[in-house]
XYZ file of C-alpha atoms in Angstrom:
690
model
C 7.810 29.379 17.606
C 10.121 26.534 18.542
C 10.396 23.325 16.579
C 8.475 21.477 19.298
C 5.594 23.958 19.122
C 5.404 23.589 15.337
C 5.462 19.804 15.686
C 2.665 19.704 18.254
C 0.560 22.239 16.356
C 0.729 20.189 13.156
C -0.271 17.012 15.003
C -3.135 18.723 16.870
C -4.457 20.362 13.714
C -4.378 17.122 11.707
C -6.190 15.198 14.437
C -8.747 17.957 15.080
C -9.650 18.217 11.380
C -10.208 14.453 11.129
C -12.510 14.547 14.176
C -14.344 17.533 12.666
C -14.938 15.566 9.453
C -16.529 12.806 11.539
C -18.692 15.326 13.408
C -20.201 16.881 10.254
C -21.330 13.470 8.990
C -23.860 13.414 11.887
C -23.628 9.607 11.823
C -21.375 9.035 14.856
C -22.622 9.302 18.445
C -21.336 12.184 20.549
C -19.769 9.849 23.119
C -17.326 8.538 20.486
C -16.106 11.735 18.830
C -16.494 13.652 22.100
C -14.043 11.294 23.819
C -11.517 11.784 21.009
C -11.865 15.583 21.110
C -11.519 15.607 24.908
C -8.407 13.413 24.801
C -6.836 15.774 22.254
C -7.406 18.681 24.625
C -6.007 16.689 27.581
C -2.865 15.837 25.597
C -2.342 19.502 24.701
C -2.635 20.445 28.385
C -0.290 17.674 29.521
C 2.374 18.646 26.994
C 1.996 22.336 27.831
C 2.416 21.582 31.531
C 5.240 19.080 30.810
C 3.343 16.276 32.507
C 3.928 12.567 31.739
C 1.420 10.600 29.633
C -1.658 9.195 31.373
C -1.346 5.813 29.663
C 2.298 4.634 29.534
C 1.352 1.373 27.820
C -1.195 1.167 25.026
C -1.376 -2.577 24.338
C -3.971 -3.316 27.010
C -6.077 -0.336 25.955
C -5.946 -1.424 22.298
C -7.138 -4.935 23.183
C -9.974 -3.449 25.240
C -11.020 -1.199 22.345
C -11.041 -4.104 19.874
C -13.173 -6.161 22.286
C -15.556 -3.236 22.753
C -15.883 -2.900 18.966
C -17.648 -6.275 18.797
C -20.112 -5.202 21.498
C -20.629 -1.895 19.715
C -21.386 -3.615 16.401
C -23.904 -6.089 17.826
C -25.620 -3.858 20.389
C -25.068 -0.142 19.712
C -23.882 0.881 16.219
C -26.390 0.637 13.332
C -23.893 -0.908 10.886
C -20.323 -2.118 10.553
C -19.044 1.211 9.178
C -20.183 3.167 12.236
C -18.792 0.458 14.530
C -15.452 0.657 12.714
C -15.296 4.452 13.084
C -16.164 4.125 16.787
C -13.254 1.680 17.212
C -10.822 4.022 15.433
C -11.944 6.929 17.635
C -11.335 4.925 20.809
C -7.932 3.768 19.536
C -7.156 7.425 18.862
C -8.052 8.229 22.490
C -5.618 5.565 23.699
C -2.798 6.852 21.482
C -3.351 10.512 22.376
C -3.141 9.763 26.101
C -0.177 7.391 25.651
C 3.526 7.864 24.807
C 4.675 10.674 22.509
C 7.439 9.105 20.452
C 7.706 9.517 16.679
C 6.229 6.069 16.196
C 3.213 6.903 18.377
C 2.673 10.221 16.606
C 2.760 8.503 13.220
C 0.137 6.057 14.478
C -2.037 9.011 15.528
C -1.748 10.453 12.010
C -2.604 7.042 10.536
C -5.725 6.749 12.721
C -6.790 10.247 11.690
C -6.497 9.189 8.042
C -8.764 6.198 8.732
C -11.319 8.624 10.184
C -11.134 10.680 6.995
C -11.757 7.553 4.908
C -14.802 6.710 7.016
C -16.208 10.234 6.764
C -15.721 10.137 2.985
C -18.244 7.299 2.764
C -20.745 8.983 5.096
C -20.625 12.586 3.850
C -20.784 14.315 0.482
C -21.190 18.011 1.286
C -19.121 20.927 0.027
C -18.074 21.679 3.628
C -16.533 18.212 3.744
C -14.466 19.070 0.657
C -13.099 22.269 2.232
C -12.166 20.571 5.515
C -10.624 17.646 3.632
C -8.453 20.084 1.650
C -7.236 21.652 4.909
C -6.598 18.168 6.343
C -4.469 17.212 3.359
C -2.088 20.147 3.897
C -2.076 19.741 7.698
C -1.398 15.999 7.417
C 1.486 16.607 5.016
C 2.917 19.197 7.407
C 2.616 16.764 10.343
C 4.300 13.923 8.433
C 7.249 16.144 7.457
C 7.666 17.338 11.047
C 7.737 13.774 12.340
C 10.257 12.836 9.646
C 12.547 15.734 10.663
C 12.318 14.673 14.291
C 13.084 11.042 13.380
C 16.141 12.134 11.362
C 17.390 14.238 14.277
C 17.030 11.307 16.686
C 18.674 8.917 14.207
C 21.892 11.014 14.270
C 22.192 10.535 18.034
C 21.009 14.004 19.073
C 18.685 14.582 22.014
C 15.041 15.278 21.186
C 14.870 17.674 24.142
C 17.326 20.027 22.431
C 15.399 19.981 19.154
C 12.125 20.801 20.921
C 13.435 24.202 22.016
C 15.194 25.229 18.807
C 13.938 28.394 17.142
C 14.251 29.541 13.568
C 14.838 26.051 12.158
C 11.711 26.260 9.974
C 11.746 29.280 7.706
C 9.870 30.448 4.633
C 11.617 27.850 2.492
C 10.046 25.053 4.542
C 6.588 26.608 4.265
C 6.963 27.059 0.505
C 8.125 23.448 0.173
C 5.140 22.104 2.127
C 2.719 24.232 0.108
C 4.282 23.247 -3.214
C 4.302 19.559 -2.327
C 0.665 19.801 -1.223
C -0.335 21.435 -4.511
C 1.461 18.694 -6.419
C -0.294 15.942 -4.466
C -3.646 17.683 -4.937
C -3.096 17.962 -8.699
C -2.110 14.277 -8.947
C -5.121 13.222 -6.839
C -7.602 15.221 -8.919
C -6.090 13.920 -12.156
C -6.370 10.338 -10.932
C -9.932 10.990 -9.686
C -11.187 12.327 -13.016
C -9.351 9.847 -15.256
C -9.740 6.574 -13.351
C -12.671 4.627 -14.887
C -15.685 4.904 -12.595
C -17.334 1.554 -13.283
C -19.549 -0.554 -11.084
C -20.043 1.781 -8.116
C -23.702 2.483 -8.742
C -24.484 -1.145 -9.490
C -22.714 -2.239 -6.312
C -24.913 0.103 -4.283
C -28.010 -1.693 -5.600
C -27.430 -4.388 -2.997
C -27.508 -1.977 -0.034
C -31.283 -2.141 0.381
C -34.430 -0.389 -0.735
C -36.508 2.482 0.422
C -39.491 4.266 -1.052
C -39.895 7.930 -1.871
C -42.869 9.779 -3.260
C -42.530 12.692 -5.629
C -43.255 15.910 -3.766
C -43.116 17.073 -0.168
C -45.645 14.914 1.676
C -48.870 12.996 1.090
C -50.551 15.218 3.721
C -50.011 18.992 3.567
C -51.312 21.607 5.961
C -52.660 24.657 4.223
C -50.142 26.988 5.862
C -46.924 24.969 5.305
C -45.938 26.736 2.073
C -46.268 30.120 3.759
C -43.497 29.175 6.177
C -41.168 27.471 3.725
C -41.328 30.408 1.319
C -39.218 32.522 3.672
C -36.205 30.179 3.578
C -33.537 30.994 0.928
C -31.823 27.583 1.117
C -31.335 25.843 -2.247
C -33.688 22.898 -2.849
C -33.232 21.833 -6.488
C -31.010 22.792 -9.436
C -32.048 22.183 -13.014
C -29.580 22.210 -15.897
C -30.889 23.029 -19.384
C -28.259 22.070 -22.009
C -29.955 24.237 -24.633
C -30.091 27.334 -22.405
C -32.126 28.450 -19.402
C -35.771 29.230 -20.298
C -37.190 32.682 -19.735
C -39.264 33.446 -16.651
C -42.874 32.362 -17.095
C -41.889 29.313 -19.132
C -43.726 26.152 -18.026
C -40.395 24.335 -17.833
C -39.659 26.453 -14.766
C -42.500 24.771 -12.848
C -41.361 21.598 -11.061
C -44.358 19.461 -10.177
C -44.023 17.706 -6.832
C -47.195 16.032 -5.551
C -50.876 16.002 -6.538
C -53.361 16.433 -3.692
C -56.992 15.501 -4.345
C -58.879 15.506 -1.010
C -59.575 18.592 1.111
C -60.525 18.250 4.781
C -60.383 20.773 7.637
C -57.622 22.964 6.205
C -55.520 20.072 4.887
C -54.930 18.550 1.482
C -54.436 14.776 1.250
C -53.306 12.274 -1.356
C -56.068 9.699 -0.967
C -54.548 7.367 -3.576
C -51.131 7.130 -1.897
C -51.657 3.575 -0.694
C -52.650 2.175 -4.096
C -50.260 1.608 -6.994
C -52.203 0.665 -10.085
C -49.687 1.409 -12.836
C -46.123 0.103 -12.975
C -43.874 2.104 -15.286
C -42.123 0.343 -18.087
C -38.335 0.603 -18.053
C -36.257 0.457 -21.203
C -32.475 0.799 -21.171
C -32.464 2.439 -17.739
C -35.099 5.018 -18.800
C -38.538 4.989 -17.203
C -41.401 5.983 -19.499
C -43.859 8.397 -17.867
C -46.290 9.605 -20.513
C -47.141 9.157 -24.160
C -45.144 11.503 -26.354
C -41.795 12.075 -28.029
C -38.984 13.677 -26.073
C -37.832 16.909 -27.706
C -35.432 18.211 -25.031
C -33.522 16.776 -22.085
C -32.785 18.427 -18.761
C -30.828 17.289 -15.696
C -32.145 17.772 -12.149
C -29.881 17.974 -9.064
C -31.815 17.762 -5.762
C -30.193 18.962 -2.550
C -29.755 16.572 0.356
C -33.060 17.529 2.028
C -34.889 16.800 -1.232
C -32.844 13.799 -2.360
C -35.753 11.411 -1.853
C -38.086 13.497 -3.985
C -38.790 13.266 -7.701
C -39.555 16.710 -9.139
C -40.734 16.804 -12.750
C -41.602 19.699 -15.077
C -44.929 19.685 -16.901
C -44.652 17.655 -20.100
C -42.179 15.078 -18.785
C -42.079 12.046 -21.097
C -39.429 9.865 -19.427
C -36.847 9.921 -16.645
C -33.515 8.198 -16.195
C -31.930 7.825 -12.788
C -30.663 5.382 -10.204
C -34.090 3.837 -9.503
C -35.107 0.232 -8.995
C -38.841 0.564 -9.499
C -41.411 3.263 -10.286
C -45.209 3.118 -9.901
C -48.041 5.611 -10.291
C -50.656 5.868 -7.549
C -54.367 6.141 -8.274
C -54.206 9.916 -7.791
C -51.395 10.300 -10.334
C -48.421 10.641 -8.003
C -45.163 8.802 -8.659
C -43.611 6.461 -6.107
C -39.993 5.429 -6.648
C -37.721 2.851 -5.077
C -33.990 3.516 -4.891
C -31.111 1.985 -2.912
C -31.121 3.172 0.680
C -28.815 6.119 1.332
C -28.131 6.781 -2.366
C -28.574 10.352 -3.550
C -28.490 10.936 -7.268
C -29.378 13.363 -9.990
C -31.709 12.296 -12.786
C -32.315 13.204 -16.422
C -35.773 14.020 -17.767
C -37.028 14.048 -21.354
C -39.575 16.773 -22.142
C -42.129 16.768 -24.943
C -44.615 19.466 -25.939
C -47.263 16.896 -26.917
C -47.020 14.855 -23.704
C -50.335 14.173 -21.930
C -51.087 12.974 -18.411
C -52.830 9.613 -18.694
C -54.496 9.802 -15.245
C -58.293 10.155 -15.573
C -60.393 12.165 -13.099
C -62.851 10.518 -10.714
C -65.084 11.518 -7.820
C -62.120 12.420 -5.619
C -61.350 15.316 -7.955
C -64.856 16.730 -7.346
C -64.845 16.253 -3.556
C -65.860 19.316 -1.486
C -66.543 19.311 2.296
C -70.259 19.599 2.977
C -69.783 22.531 5.357
C -68.185 24.512 2.489
C -70.401 23.483 -0.450
C -73.253 25.897 0.287
C -70.932 28.872 0.844
C -68.927 28.190 -2.316
C -72.128 27.780 -4.317
C -73.382 31.150 -3.052
C -70.045 32.701 -4.006
C -70.368 31.383 -7.584
C -73.910 32.734 -7.774
C -72.819 36.141 -6.483
C -70.120 36.206 -9.146
C -72.619 35.214 -11.884
C -70.808 31.955 -12.657
C -73.615 29.438 -12.171
C -74.277 27.476 -15.349
C -71.200 28.798 -17.185
C -69.227 26.433 -19.421
C -66.119 24.787 -17.890
C -63.697 26.811 -20.015
C -65.580 30.020 -19.211
C -65.731 29.449 -15.460
C -62.053 28.486 -15.359
C -60.946 31.766 -16.932
C -63.389 34.061 -15.148
C -62.532 32.650 -11.731
C -58.835 32.997 -12.530
C -59.241 36.663 -13.485
C -61.332 37.445 -10.420
C -58.916 35.952 -7.901
C -55.897 37.615 -9.500
C -57.504 41.056 -9.695
C -59.526 41.298 -6.450
C -57.324 39.412 -3.990
C -53.805 40.250 -2.758
C -50.757 38.073 -2.178
C -49.072 38.225 1.242
C -47.079 36.061 3.642
C -47.933 38.262 6.635
C -51.144 36.627 7.776
C -53.027 37.497 10.950
C -53.641 34.745 13.541
C -56.068 32.153 12.222
C -59.731 32.839 12.876
C -62.335 30.234 13.685
C -63.706 28.486 10.641
C -62.274 27.120 7.446
C -59.222 29.038 6.092
C -60.612 29.001 2.529
C -63.872 30.612 3.622
C -61.953 33.152 5.725
C -59.728 33.985 2.747
C -62.630 34.463 0.296
C -64.933 36.391 2.635
C -62.881 38.529 5.020
C -59.081 38.659 4.700
C -59.047 38.611 0.860
C -55.251 38.218 1.039
C -53.021 35.208 1.468
C -50.277 33.024 0.034
C -50.306 30.665 -2.923
C -51.871 27.733 -1.052
C -54.938 29.779 -0.179
C -55.290 30.949 -3.790
C -54.871 27.427 -5.168
C -57.212 25.846 -2.608
C -59.956 28.416 -3.157
C -59.651 28.146 -6.947
C -59.707 24.329 -6.912
C -62.749 24.070 -4.610
C -64.737 26.723 -6.496
C -64.088 24.873 -9.777
C -65.232 21.609 -8.198
C -68.503 23.166 -7.117
C -68.882 24.350 -10.732
C -68.387 20.726 -11.895
C -64.771 20.954 -13.091
C -62.442 18.182 -11.738
C -59.322 19.665 -10.130
C -56.283 18.746 -8.086
C -53.812 20.932 -6.180
C -50.109 20.631 -7.028
C -47.247 21.432 -4.636
C -43.801 22.026 -6.116
C -41.484 24.849 -7.138
C -42.056 27.621 -9.657
C -40.079 30.508 -11.136
C -36.644 29.833 -9.749
C -33.542 31.941 -10.091
C -31.394 32.046 -13.219
C -27.973 30.787 -12.167
C -26.157 30.948 -15.483
C -27.002 30.465 -19.129
C -27.746 26.765 -18.572
C -28.874 26.461 -14.948
C -31.921 27.487 -12.908
C -31.837 27.272 -9.114
C -34.993 26.651 -7.084
C -34.737 27.751 -3.473
C -37.187 26.883 -0.718
C -38.626 30.366 -1.042
C -39.693 29.338 -4.590
C -42.040 26.662 -3.190
C -45.425 27.135 -4.826
C -48.926 25.715 -5.155
C -51.073 25.771 -8.288
C -54.034 23.917 -9.803
C -54.510 21.366 -12.567
C -58.063 21.252 -13.984
C -59.541 18.612 -16.291
C -61.040 20.168 -19.411
C -62.747 18.185 -22.197
C -60.419 17.749 -25.155
C -57.411 19.133 -23.241
C -56.932 16.794 -20.301
C -55.176 18.124 -17.225
C -54.363 21.807 -17.830
C -52.200 23.976 -15.537
C -53.658 27.160 -13.968
C -51.948 29.422 -11.445
C -54.450 31.744 -9.673
C -51.816 33.471 -7.508
C -51.193 37.101 -8.603
C -47.849 37.642 -10.313
C -47.087 40.775 -8.266
C -45.917 39.561 -4.880
C -45.006 41.341 -1.672
C -41.233 41.964 -1.291
C -39.447 39.535 0.994
C -38.445 40.704 4.503
C -34.987 42.248 4.783
C -33.732 39.296 6.862
C -34.737 36.915 4.086
C -33.021 39.085 1.462
C -29.839 39.198 3.577
C -29.865 35.420 3.984
C -30.470 35.128 0.255
C -27.289 37.045 -0.522
C -25.313 34.969 1.978
C -26.576 31.764 0.380
C -25.618 33.008 -3.069
C -22.028 33.519 -1.883
C -21.563 29.797 -1.132
C -24.009 28.174 -3.555
C -21.630 28.230 -6.513
C -19.062 26.207 -4.607
C -21.721 23.741 -3.417
C -23.100 23.357 -6.951
C -19.623 22.706 -8.353
C -19.031 20.095 -5.645
C -22.387 18.385 -6.277
C -21.916 18.294 -10.055
C -18.276 17.229 -10.292
C -17.766 15.136 -7.166
C -21.044 13.878 -5.661
C -22.650 13.106 -9.042
C -19.472 12.323 -10.985
C -20.025 8.940 -12.624
C -19.059 7.004 -15.742
C -21.566 8.890 -17.904
C -20.235 12.311 -16.837
C -16.683 11.022 -17.260
C -17.509 9.951 -20.821
C -19.059 13.349 -21.553
C -15.955 15.113 -20.231
C -13.699 12.952 -22.423
C -15.878 13.678 -25.459
C -15.707 17.445 -24.815
C -11.919 17.222 -24.496
C -11.745 15.304 -27.783
C -13.899 17.901 -29.571
C -11.777 20.755 -28.185
C -8.559 19.081 -29.346
C -10.052 18.594 -32.811
C -10.945 22.278 -33.008
C -7.386 23.208 -32.048
C -6.038 20.821 -34.656
C -8.309 22.320 -37.307
C -7.109 25.842 -36.506
C -3.481 24.716 -36.779
C -4.110 23.008 -40.107
C -2.758 25.056 -43.079
C -6.217 25.006 -44.648
C -7.651 26.697 -41.564
C -4.940 29.297 -41.053
C -7.243 32.015 -42.313
C -8.971 32.142 -38.911
C -5.856 31.566 -36.828
C -4.862 35.246 -36.741
C -8.280 36.287 -35.441
C -8.285 33.492 -32.894
C -4.808 34.433 -31.663
C -5.780 38.072 -31.377
C -8.910 37.239 -29.388
C -7.008 34.749 -27.259
C -4.324 37.336 -26.500
C -6.952 39.844 -25.378
C -8.455 37.257 -23.052
C -5.220 35.834 -21.675
C -3.171 39.044 -21.378
C -4.753 40.275 -18.086
C -4.373 36.831 -16.523
C -0.757 36.516 -17.656
C 0.074 39.977 -16.306
C -1.538 39.091 -12.982
C 0.458 35.864 -12.705
C 3.711 37.712 -13.439
C 2.964 40.389 -10.822
C 2.006 37.859 -8.143
C 5.113 35.765 -8.863
C 7.384 38.798 -8.735
C 5.823 39.963 -5.460
C 6.245 36.494 -3.979
C 9.922 36.386 -4.923
C 10.491 39.807 -3.369
C 8.797 38.724 -0.136
C 10.836 35.528 0.013
C 14.089 37.452 -0.534
C 13.283 40.117 2.040
C 15.667 40.118 5.015
C 17.572 37.085 3.699
C 21.214 36.762 4.783
C 23.931 34.077 4.573
C 22.827 32.558 7.901
C 19.491 31.650 6.195
C 18.022 30.505 9.502
C 17.588 33.692 11.574
C 15.971 37.052 10.994
C 17.640 40.105 12.508
C 14.855 40.739 15.018
C 14.910 37.095 16.172
C 18.726 37.177 16.464
C 18.636 40.237 18.740
C 15.928 38.748 20.976
C 17.748 35.440 21.415
C 21.066 37.033 22.384
C 19.453 39.657 24.646
C 17.652 36.873 26.548
C 20.882 34.950 27.242
C 22.743 38.144 28.113
C 20.158 38.994 30.809
C 20.580 35.518 32.322
C 24.373 35.935 32.411
C 24.140 39.377 34.040
C 22.250 37.793 36.954
C 25.381 35.715 37.635
C 28.047 38.339 36.979
C 27.034 42.014 36.774
C 28.193 43.781 33.654
C 30.607 46.706 34.158
C 29.548 50.162 32.918
C 30.605 50.708 29.313
C 31.732 47.106 28.884
C 31.092 45.602 25.430
C 29.259 42.319 25.016
C 32.424 40.539 23.805
C 34.502 41.964 26.663
C 31.853 40.842 29.128
C 31.895 37.331 27.580
C 35.671 37.088 28.006
C 35.356 38.171 31.633
C 32.821 35.396 32.206
C 35.256 32.925 30.630
C 38.000 33.983 33.070
C 35.751 33.830 36.143
C 33.894 30.603 35.337
C 35.462 27.837 33.225
C 32.048 26.291 32.501
C 30.990 29.443 30.622
C 33.795 29.372 28.050
C 31.312 28.774 25.212
C 29.760 32.200 25.850
C 32.695 33.785 23.978
C 32.030 31.678 20.858
C 28.302 32.405 21.246
C 28.959 36.163 21.299
C 31.390 36.038 18.352
C 28.795 34.193 16.260
C 26.249 36.839 17.223
C 28.569 39.593 16.007
C 29.250 37.764 12.747
C 25.571 37.101 12.006
C 24.492 40.577 13.108
C 27.196 42.812 11.673
C 29.317 40.666 9.323
C 26.724 38.958 7.160
C 29.097 38.720 4.208
C 31.381 36.487 6.298
C 28.586 34.352 7.822
C 27.628 30.903 6.541
C 24.534 28.730 7.052
C 26.609 26.547 9.408
C 27.190 29.610 11.607
C 23.439 30.020 11.970
C 22.893 26.393 12.934
C 25.843 26.558 15.378
C 24.398 29.698 16.973
C 21.047 27.940 17.517
C 22.739 24.946 19.112
C 24.805 27.218 21.423
C 21.713 29.275 22.237
C 19.913 26.206 23.596
C 23.054 25.052 25.414
C 23.763 28.464 26.980
C 20.177 28.758 28.224
C 20.362 25.452 30.053
C 23.906 26.084 31.322
C 23.193 29.572 32.708
C 20.074 28.331 34.521
C 22.060 25.410 35.958
C 24.887 27.694 37.175
C 22.383 30.032 38.792
C 20.720 27.172 40.713
C 24.153 25.873 41.790
C 25.244 29.266 43.131
C 21.943 29.683 44.965
C 22.380 26.341 46.734
C 25.957 27.242 47.684
C 24.826 30.604 49.059
C 22.168 28.939 51.254
C 24.807 26.659 52.779
């Protein structure tokens, strides 16, 4: 590739990545980023076709864009940030379709950087981090290319000659750009992690308020869980500092929302509109239930579940970026947080915690059209008149042993889905099991409520459990005298295997989830508290190292060194091998010219030789140097072809005598000879026509 092609590619790539970062935020209208993307394509076509710019002067266009920005802010854009990004995109359109000097190109790069800053505020996904990393290297490449072009023009040389030069940028330039990019990345990350992160969360308190209820929705159709359970996307991550609990542990059940009213195949939260209990906040921690916290966990919701508060059974208190928390009459939690703020939260768990919500008539409500059938079912199962604890256990055993779990349900029949499940299909998903169990217990006089949330999860590492959408689950909480609200899960533990498409998607999600989790934990949720924890861990590690180096602790140093050597030896060997291979690759085909490879040298000279032979045929058996001297005798304007050929011989066959200056001189003559030979051919053609 020529220097001009490298220069344009770097500028196009930098601009395209900045526009892509704006697109993935999904906050900017398509007319704005679409215009910028279209103008980038038009500029590429114009430069490829060697056409002049469409907008020779950009001052008028810039004034128009600034004026339009005011209209956009007051009439179109939702806030000043979006209006600002729209203005930058339109300015970018004007610059892309305008002049192509170094100054204009640097302004294009500057506008692209402003777009990146705007997208940083509006997006916090792992995909953003990957594209931003690519933008950083592309932007550095583009800036260096513009600097080289500016230096060439400053020495009085023509830009047109530089555009067609080949071989100017070799491996050394690529290694330099990569090394400089790594250095900038290291400095940026160091500054990011060490700079005190104070005041950002408190500043966001003034952005506004919005409400969110814990759970999925205050109105849930009976068949919603059946659909969501086939999606392997991550919903929530829970970090257990003391180690991930085993499967079956109650801490692996995240309670979402209580539903207390059943009507025509739907569960409703009838107490959603009433808030009768305001939580008490103390030192940024909201107290939920009576009890002493014995363990603390940290919950990281994904973006789709950011406005949801998921809590394990036995939660005593929660600490997060909330402004207000209230409990509805049905026991659900409503929170208020700054608009647009997504945060993780910490939860204290206690084994003796009790839910203070008392049952009422809503927890015994059964539709009249179902009451007779459910009563007959209890009578047929010999459960009429049984004690609450007895009927709870016997119903649980019966549903788990005589009914099957499946997500492959036939089309819905006429009638209530609970009655259809109990009488005919005798198979269904967790919502049907939970609904049937809750309504049967109500007919038996036991207050119940259905809970929607997540259960089971997937062990991520020794401290983390991941809950995917396919782990969405429904279960029942029943009020028992002396126990309060107790958790019962009537769904059989043996479930039908997931479809092969779901399993394939599951594996694909696992491949990228680790990167997304790392991004969410160390960038999206990185705050002053996490920064303090990181500093404390670093301090403890340094103290341990100091203790091992102390003469009194030298007894364990030998064992530590031996273990450390076993761990580090494979990595050290790998680094040495990769470094050695890289040095060999960089030294391959190197010669004193340092600017041309042998294959490129042959192609360049063969191209100019073919052009010359169209002017003066080459005699049979004539050497290239002899032919060049003949050209010099016949045409005084082609005298430089002799020097061009001698340099070719020296670089091709006499590498020990060649210098880097010879390589640069050959490139300059190559461009000159190409233009001169084409000019002489056109001149001779015009003379022949006369």
